[in-house]
PDB file of C-alpha atoms in Angstrom:
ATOM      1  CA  UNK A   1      17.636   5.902  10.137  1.00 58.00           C
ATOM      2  CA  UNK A   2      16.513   2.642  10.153  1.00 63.00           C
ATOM      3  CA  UNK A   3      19.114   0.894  12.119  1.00 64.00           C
ATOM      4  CA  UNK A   4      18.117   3.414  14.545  1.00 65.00           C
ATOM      5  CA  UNK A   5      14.547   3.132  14.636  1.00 61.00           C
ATOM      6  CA  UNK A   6      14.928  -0.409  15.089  1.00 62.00           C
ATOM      7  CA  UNK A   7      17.377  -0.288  18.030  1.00 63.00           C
ATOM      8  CA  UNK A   8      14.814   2.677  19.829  1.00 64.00           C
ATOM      9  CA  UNK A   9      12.376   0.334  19.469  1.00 60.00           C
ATOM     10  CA  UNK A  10      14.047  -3.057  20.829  1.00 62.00           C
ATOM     11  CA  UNK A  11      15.449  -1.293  23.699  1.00 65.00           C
ATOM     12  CA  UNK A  12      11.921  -0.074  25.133  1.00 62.00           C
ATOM     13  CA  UNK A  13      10.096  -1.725  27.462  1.00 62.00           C
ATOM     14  CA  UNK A  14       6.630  -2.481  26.154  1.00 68.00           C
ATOM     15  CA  UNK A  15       3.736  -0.992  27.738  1.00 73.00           C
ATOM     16  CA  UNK A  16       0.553  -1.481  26.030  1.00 81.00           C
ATOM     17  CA  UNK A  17      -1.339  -4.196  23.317  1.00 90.00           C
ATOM     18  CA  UNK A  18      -3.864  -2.440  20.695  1.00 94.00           C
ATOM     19  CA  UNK A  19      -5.253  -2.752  17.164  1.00 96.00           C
ATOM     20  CA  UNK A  20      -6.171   0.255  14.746  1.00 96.00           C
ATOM     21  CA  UNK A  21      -9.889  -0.657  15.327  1.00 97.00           C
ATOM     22  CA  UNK A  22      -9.395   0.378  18.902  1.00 96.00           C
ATOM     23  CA  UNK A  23      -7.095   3.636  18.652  1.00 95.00           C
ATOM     24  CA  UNK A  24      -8.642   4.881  15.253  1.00 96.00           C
ATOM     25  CA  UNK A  25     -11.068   4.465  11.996  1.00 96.00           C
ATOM     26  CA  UNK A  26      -9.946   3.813   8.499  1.00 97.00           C
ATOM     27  CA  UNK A  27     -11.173   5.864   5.272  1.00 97.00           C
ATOM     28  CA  UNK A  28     -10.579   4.834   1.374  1.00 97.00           C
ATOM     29  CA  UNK A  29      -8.666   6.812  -0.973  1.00 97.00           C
ATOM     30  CA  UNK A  30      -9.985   8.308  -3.605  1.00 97.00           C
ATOM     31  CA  UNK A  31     -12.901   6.577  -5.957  1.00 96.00           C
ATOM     32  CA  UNK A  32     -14.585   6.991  -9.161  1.00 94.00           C
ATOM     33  CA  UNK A  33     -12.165   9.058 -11.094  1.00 94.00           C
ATOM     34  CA  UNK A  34     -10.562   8.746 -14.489  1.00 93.00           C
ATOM     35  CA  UNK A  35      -7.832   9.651 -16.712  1.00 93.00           C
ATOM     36  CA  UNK A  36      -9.501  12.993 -17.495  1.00 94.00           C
ATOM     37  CA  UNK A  37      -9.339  13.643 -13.789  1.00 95.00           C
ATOM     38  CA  UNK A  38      -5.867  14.062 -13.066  1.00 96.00           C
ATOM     39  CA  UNK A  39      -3.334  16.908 -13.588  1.00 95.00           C
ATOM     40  CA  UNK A  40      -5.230  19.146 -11.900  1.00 94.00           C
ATOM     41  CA  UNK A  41      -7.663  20.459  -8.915  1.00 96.00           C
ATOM     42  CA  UNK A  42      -6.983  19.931  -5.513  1.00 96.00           C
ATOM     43  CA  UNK A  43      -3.916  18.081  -3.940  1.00 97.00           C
ATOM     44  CA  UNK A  44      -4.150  14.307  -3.123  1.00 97.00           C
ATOM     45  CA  UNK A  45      -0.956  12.286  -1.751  1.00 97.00           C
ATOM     46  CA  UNK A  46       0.821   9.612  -4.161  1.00 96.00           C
ATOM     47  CA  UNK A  47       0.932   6.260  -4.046  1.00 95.00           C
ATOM     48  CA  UNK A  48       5.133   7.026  -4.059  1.00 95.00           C
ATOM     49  CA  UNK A  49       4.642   9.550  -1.836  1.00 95.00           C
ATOM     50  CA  UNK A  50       3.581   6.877   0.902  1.00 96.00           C
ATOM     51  CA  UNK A  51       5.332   3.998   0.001  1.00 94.00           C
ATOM     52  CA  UNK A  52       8.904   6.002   0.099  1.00 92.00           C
ATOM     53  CA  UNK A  53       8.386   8.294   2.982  1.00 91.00           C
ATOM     54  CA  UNK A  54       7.339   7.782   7.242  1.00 90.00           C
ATOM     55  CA  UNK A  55       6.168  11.270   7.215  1.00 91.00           C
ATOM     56  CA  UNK A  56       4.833  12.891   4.915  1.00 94.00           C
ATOM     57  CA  UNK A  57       4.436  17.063   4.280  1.00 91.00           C
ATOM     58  CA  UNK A  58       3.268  19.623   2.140  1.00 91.00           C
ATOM     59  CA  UNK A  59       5.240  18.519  -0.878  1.00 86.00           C
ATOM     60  CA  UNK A  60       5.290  15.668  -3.812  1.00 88.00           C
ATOM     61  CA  UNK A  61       1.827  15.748  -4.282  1.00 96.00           C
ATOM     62  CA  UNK A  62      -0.066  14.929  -7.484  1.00 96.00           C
ATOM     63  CA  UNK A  63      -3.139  16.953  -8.313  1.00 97.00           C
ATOM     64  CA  UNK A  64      -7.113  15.812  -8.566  1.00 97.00           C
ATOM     65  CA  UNK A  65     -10.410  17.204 -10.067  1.00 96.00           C
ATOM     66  CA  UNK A  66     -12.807  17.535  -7.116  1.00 95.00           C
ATOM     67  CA  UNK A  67     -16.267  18.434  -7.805  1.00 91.00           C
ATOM     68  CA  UNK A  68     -18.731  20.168  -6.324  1.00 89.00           C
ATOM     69  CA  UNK A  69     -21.161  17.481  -3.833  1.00 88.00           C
ATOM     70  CA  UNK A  70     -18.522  15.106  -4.605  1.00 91.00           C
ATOM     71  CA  UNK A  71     -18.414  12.519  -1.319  1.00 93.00           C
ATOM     72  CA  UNK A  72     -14.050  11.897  -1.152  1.00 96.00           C
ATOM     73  CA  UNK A  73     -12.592  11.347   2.179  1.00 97.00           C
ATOM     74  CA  UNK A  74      -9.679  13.742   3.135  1.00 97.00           C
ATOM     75  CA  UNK A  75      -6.657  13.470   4.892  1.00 97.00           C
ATOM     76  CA  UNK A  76      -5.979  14.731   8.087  1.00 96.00           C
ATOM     77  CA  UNK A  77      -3.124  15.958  10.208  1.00 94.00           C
ATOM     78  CA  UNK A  78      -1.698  12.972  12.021  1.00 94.00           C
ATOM     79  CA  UNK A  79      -3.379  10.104   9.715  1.00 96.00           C
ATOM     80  CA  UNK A  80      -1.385   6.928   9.673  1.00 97.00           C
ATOM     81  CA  UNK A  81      -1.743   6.276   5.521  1.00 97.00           C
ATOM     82  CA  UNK A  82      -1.180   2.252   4.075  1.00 97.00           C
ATOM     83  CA  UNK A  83      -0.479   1.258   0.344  1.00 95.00           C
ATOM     84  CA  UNK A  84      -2.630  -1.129  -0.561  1.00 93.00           C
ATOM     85  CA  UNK A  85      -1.229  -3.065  -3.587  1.00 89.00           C
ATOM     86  CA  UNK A  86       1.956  -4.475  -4.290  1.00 90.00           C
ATOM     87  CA  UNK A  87       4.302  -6.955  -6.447  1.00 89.00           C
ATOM     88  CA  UNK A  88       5.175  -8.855  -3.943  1.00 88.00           C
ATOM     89  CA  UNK A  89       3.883  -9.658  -0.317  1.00 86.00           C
ATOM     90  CA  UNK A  90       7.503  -8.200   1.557  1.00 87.00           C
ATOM     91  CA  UNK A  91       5.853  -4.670  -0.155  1.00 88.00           C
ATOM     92  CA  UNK A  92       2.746  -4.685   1.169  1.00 88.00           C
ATOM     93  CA  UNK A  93       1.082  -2.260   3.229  1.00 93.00           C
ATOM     94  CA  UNK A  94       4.051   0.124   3.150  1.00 94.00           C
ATOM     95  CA  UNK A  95       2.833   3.273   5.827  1.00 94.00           C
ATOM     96  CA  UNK A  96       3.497   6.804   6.425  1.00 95.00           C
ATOM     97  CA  UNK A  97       2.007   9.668   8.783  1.00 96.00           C
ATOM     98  CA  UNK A  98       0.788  12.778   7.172  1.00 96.00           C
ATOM     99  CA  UNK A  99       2.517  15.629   9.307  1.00 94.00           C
ATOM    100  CA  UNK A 100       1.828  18.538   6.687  1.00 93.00           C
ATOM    101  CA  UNK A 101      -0.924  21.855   7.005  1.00 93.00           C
ATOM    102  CA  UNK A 102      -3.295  21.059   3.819  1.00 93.00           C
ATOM    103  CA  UNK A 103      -7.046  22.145   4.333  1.00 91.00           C
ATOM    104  CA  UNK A 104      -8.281  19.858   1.421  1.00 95.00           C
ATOM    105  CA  UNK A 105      -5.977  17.193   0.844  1.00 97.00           C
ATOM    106  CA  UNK A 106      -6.837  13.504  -0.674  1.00 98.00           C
ATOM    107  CA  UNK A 107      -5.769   9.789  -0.807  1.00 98.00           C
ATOM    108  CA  UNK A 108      -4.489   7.362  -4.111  1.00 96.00           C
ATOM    109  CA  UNK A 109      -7.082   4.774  -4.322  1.00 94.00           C
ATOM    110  CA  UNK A 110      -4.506   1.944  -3.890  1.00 93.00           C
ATOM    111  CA  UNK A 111      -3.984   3.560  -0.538  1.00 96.00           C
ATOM    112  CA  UNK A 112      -6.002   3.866   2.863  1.00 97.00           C
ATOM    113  CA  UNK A 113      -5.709   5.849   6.251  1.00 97.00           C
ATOM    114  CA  UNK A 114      -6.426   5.574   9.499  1.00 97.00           C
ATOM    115  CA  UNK A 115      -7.450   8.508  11.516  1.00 97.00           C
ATOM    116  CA  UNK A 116      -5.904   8.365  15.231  1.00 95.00           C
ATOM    117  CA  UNK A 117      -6.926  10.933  17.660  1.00 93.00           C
ATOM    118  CA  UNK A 118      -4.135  11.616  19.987  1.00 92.00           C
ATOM    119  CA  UNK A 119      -4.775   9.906  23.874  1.00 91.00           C
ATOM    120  CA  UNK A 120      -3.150   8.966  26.699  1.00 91.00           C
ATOM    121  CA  UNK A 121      -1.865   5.545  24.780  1.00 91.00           C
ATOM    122  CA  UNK A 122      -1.087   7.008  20.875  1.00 93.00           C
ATOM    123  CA  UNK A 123       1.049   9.725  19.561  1.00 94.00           C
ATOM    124  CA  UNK A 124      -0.188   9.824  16.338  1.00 93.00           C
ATOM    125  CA  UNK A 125       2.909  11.058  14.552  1.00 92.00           C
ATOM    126  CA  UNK A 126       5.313   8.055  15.572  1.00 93.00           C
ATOM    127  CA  UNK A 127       3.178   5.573  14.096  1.00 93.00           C
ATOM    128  CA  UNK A 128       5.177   5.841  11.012  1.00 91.00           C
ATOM    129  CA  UNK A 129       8.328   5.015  12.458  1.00 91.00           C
ATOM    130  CA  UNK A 130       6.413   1.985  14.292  1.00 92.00           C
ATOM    131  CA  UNK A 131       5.196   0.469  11.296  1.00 93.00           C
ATOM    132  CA  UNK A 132       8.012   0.705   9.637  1.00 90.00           C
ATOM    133  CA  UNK A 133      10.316  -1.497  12.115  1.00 90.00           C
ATOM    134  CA  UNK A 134      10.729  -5.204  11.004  1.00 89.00           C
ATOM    135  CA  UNK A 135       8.114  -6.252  14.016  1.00 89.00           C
ATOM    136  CA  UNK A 136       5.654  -4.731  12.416  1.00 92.00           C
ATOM    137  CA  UNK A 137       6.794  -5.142   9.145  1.00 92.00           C
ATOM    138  CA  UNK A 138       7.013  -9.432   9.965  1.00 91.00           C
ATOM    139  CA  UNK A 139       3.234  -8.911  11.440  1.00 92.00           C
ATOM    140  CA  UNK A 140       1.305  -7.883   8.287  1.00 92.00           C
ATOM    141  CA  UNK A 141       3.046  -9.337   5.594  1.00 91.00           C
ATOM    142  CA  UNK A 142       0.709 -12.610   6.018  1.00 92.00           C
ATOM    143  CA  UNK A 143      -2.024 -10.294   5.574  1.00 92.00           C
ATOM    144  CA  UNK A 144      -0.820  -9.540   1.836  1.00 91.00           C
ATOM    145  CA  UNK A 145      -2.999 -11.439  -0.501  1.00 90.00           C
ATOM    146  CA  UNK A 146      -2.553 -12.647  -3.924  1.00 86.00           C
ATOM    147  CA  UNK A 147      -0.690 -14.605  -6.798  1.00 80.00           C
ATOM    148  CA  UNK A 148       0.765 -12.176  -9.383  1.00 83.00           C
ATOM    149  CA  UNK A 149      -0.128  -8.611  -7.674  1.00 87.00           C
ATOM    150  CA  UNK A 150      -0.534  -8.519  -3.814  1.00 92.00           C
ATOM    151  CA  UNK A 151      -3.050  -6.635  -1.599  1.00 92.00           C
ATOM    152  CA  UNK A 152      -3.455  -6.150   1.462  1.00 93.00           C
ATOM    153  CA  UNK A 153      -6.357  -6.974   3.687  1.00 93.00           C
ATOM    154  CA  UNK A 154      -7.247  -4.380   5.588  1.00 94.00           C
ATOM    155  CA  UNK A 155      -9.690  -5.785   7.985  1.00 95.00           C
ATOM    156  CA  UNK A 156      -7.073  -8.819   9.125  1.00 94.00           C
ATOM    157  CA  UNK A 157      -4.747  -5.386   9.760  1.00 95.00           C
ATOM    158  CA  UNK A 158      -7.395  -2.905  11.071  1.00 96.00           C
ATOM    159  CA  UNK A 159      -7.793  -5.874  13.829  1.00 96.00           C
ATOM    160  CA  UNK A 160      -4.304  -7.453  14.435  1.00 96.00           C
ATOM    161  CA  UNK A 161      -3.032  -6.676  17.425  1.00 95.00           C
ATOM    162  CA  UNK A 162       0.563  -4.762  18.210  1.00 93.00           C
ATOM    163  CA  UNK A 163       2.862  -3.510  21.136  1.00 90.00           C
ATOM    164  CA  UNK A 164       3.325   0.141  21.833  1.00 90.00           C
ATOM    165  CA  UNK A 165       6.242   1.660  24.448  1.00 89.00           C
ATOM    166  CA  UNK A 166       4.523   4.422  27.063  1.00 89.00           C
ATOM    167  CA  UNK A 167       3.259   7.292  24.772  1.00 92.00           C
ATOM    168  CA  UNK A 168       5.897   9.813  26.522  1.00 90.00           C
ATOM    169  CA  UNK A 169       8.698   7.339  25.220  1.00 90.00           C
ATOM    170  CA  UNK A 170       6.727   7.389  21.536  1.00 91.00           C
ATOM    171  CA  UNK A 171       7.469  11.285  21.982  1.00 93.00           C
ATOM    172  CA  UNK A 172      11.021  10.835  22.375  1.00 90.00           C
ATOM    173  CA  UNK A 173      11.614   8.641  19.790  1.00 89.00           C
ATOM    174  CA  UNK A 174       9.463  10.534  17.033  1.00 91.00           C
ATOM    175  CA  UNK A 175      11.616  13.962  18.306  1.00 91.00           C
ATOM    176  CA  UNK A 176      15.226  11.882  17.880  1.00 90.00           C
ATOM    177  CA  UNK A 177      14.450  10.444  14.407  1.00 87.00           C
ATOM    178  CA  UNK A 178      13.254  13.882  13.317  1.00 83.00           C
ATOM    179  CA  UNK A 179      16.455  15.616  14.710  1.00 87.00           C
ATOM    180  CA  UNK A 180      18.178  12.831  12.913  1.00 81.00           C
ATOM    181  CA  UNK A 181      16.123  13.462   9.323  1.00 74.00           C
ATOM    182  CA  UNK A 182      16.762  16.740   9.779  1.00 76.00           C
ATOM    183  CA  UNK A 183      20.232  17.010  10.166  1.00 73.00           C
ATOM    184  CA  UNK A 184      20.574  14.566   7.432  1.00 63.00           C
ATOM    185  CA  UNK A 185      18.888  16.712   4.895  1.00 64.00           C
ATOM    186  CA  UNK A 186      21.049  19.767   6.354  1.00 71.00           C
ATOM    187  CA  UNK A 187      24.468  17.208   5.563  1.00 68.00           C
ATOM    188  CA  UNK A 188      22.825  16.339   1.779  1.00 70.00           C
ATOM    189  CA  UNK A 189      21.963  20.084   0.840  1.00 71.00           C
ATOM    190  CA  UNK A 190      25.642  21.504   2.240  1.00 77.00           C
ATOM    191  CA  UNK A 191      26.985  18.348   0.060  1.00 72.00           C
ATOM    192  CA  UNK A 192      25.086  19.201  -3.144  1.00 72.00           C
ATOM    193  CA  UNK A 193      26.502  23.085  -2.304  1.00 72.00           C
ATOM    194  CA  UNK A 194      29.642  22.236  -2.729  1.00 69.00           C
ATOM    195  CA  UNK A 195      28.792  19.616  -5.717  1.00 75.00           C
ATOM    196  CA  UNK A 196      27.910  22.561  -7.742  1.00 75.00           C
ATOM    197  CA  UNK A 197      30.732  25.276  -6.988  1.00 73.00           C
ATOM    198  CA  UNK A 198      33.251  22.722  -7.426  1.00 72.00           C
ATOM    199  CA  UNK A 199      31.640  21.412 -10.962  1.00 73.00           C
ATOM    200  CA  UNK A 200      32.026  25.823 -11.533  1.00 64.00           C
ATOM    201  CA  UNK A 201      35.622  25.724 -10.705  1.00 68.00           C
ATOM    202  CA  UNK A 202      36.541  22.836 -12.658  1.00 69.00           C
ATOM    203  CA  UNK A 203      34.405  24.748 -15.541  1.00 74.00           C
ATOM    204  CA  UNK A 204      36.370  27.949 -15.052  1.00 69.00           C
ATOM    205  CA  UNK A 205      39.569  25.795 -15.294  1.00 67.00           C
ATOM    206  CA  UNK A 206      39.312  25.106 -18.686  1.00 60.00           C
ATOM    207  CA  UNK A 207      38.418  28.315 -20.033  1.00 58.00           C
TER     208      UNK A 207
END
């Protein structure tokens, strides 16, 4: 998926220069919580859940106490989501979009998102392929901060400026990729299928 997200990319011709502060607004994750907290309450997305996925749906997530006049941001359809903190600077600021249905759905604290409206220059969704090719990926680790642990600074990213194809060739390449997951998954699940009947047989064999 990579190789091919890469090669979309490099063959486009590039149509536009932007930052996030011009095509969207960032938001924290979640703050003030504890130990207690956790393990229950409403559904807030993992700092795993961002740092090993592009997109991100309605599964994986970890669960938060929320209380009543209690000021969290939420995530939205279509947010571009950042990790914050890493081991080393070639981790840093590891993104994914959020392409699931939740009504009430919240951050890690050692992440951040970026709400993008959808216009005539963004498709929200392909963001997370973008930021995952190794242009973007050479832009921002400078931006990763530290000695022992590594964090990002998100102002130096919020303005840094990037290249974006025509948004109907953003479209395209979001719809291949996800044709391209998809059938992937379809290959794993028909694998593991046959994984199991054959570990049966073998079973049966010995009987």
């Amino acid at each position: 998926m990579s190789s091919i997200n890469e090669t979309l990319y490099a063959t486009l011709t590039i149509n536009y220069k932007t930052s996030f502060n011009e095509i969207g607004c960032d938001y924290g994750g979640l703050t003030g919580k504890s130990v207690e907290d956790f393990g229950k309450g409403k559904p807030f997305i993992t700092y795993l859940n961002v740092y090993q996925n592009q997109i991100i749906t309605d599964y994986n997530f970890d669960y938060v106490e929320i209380r009543d006049r209690e000021n969290q941001n939420k995530v939205r359809k279509g947010d571009l989501l950042f990790t914050l903190s890493s081991e080393t600077p070639e981790e840093a600021g590891y993104s994914a979009v959020y392409m699931g249905d939740a009504k009430e759905l919240y951050l890690n604290s050692f992440c951040f998102g970026i709400h993008i409206p959808e216009s005539e220059m963004v498709y929200p969704p392909y963001m997370g392929y973008l930021t995952s090719t190794s242009y973007f990926r050479r832009k921002i680790i400078p931006y990763a901060q530290g000695s022992t642990r590594f964090n990002l600074h998100k102002p130096s990213l919020m303005s840094m400026k990037f290249s974006l194809p025509a948004k109907e060739n953003q479209i395209k390449i979001f719809n291949t990729l996800q044709l391209i997951a998809k059938k992937i998954s379809t290959e794993q699940e028909i694998l593991s299928n046959f994984t199991q009947q054959r570990n049966y047989l073998l079973t049966k064999l010995f009987i």
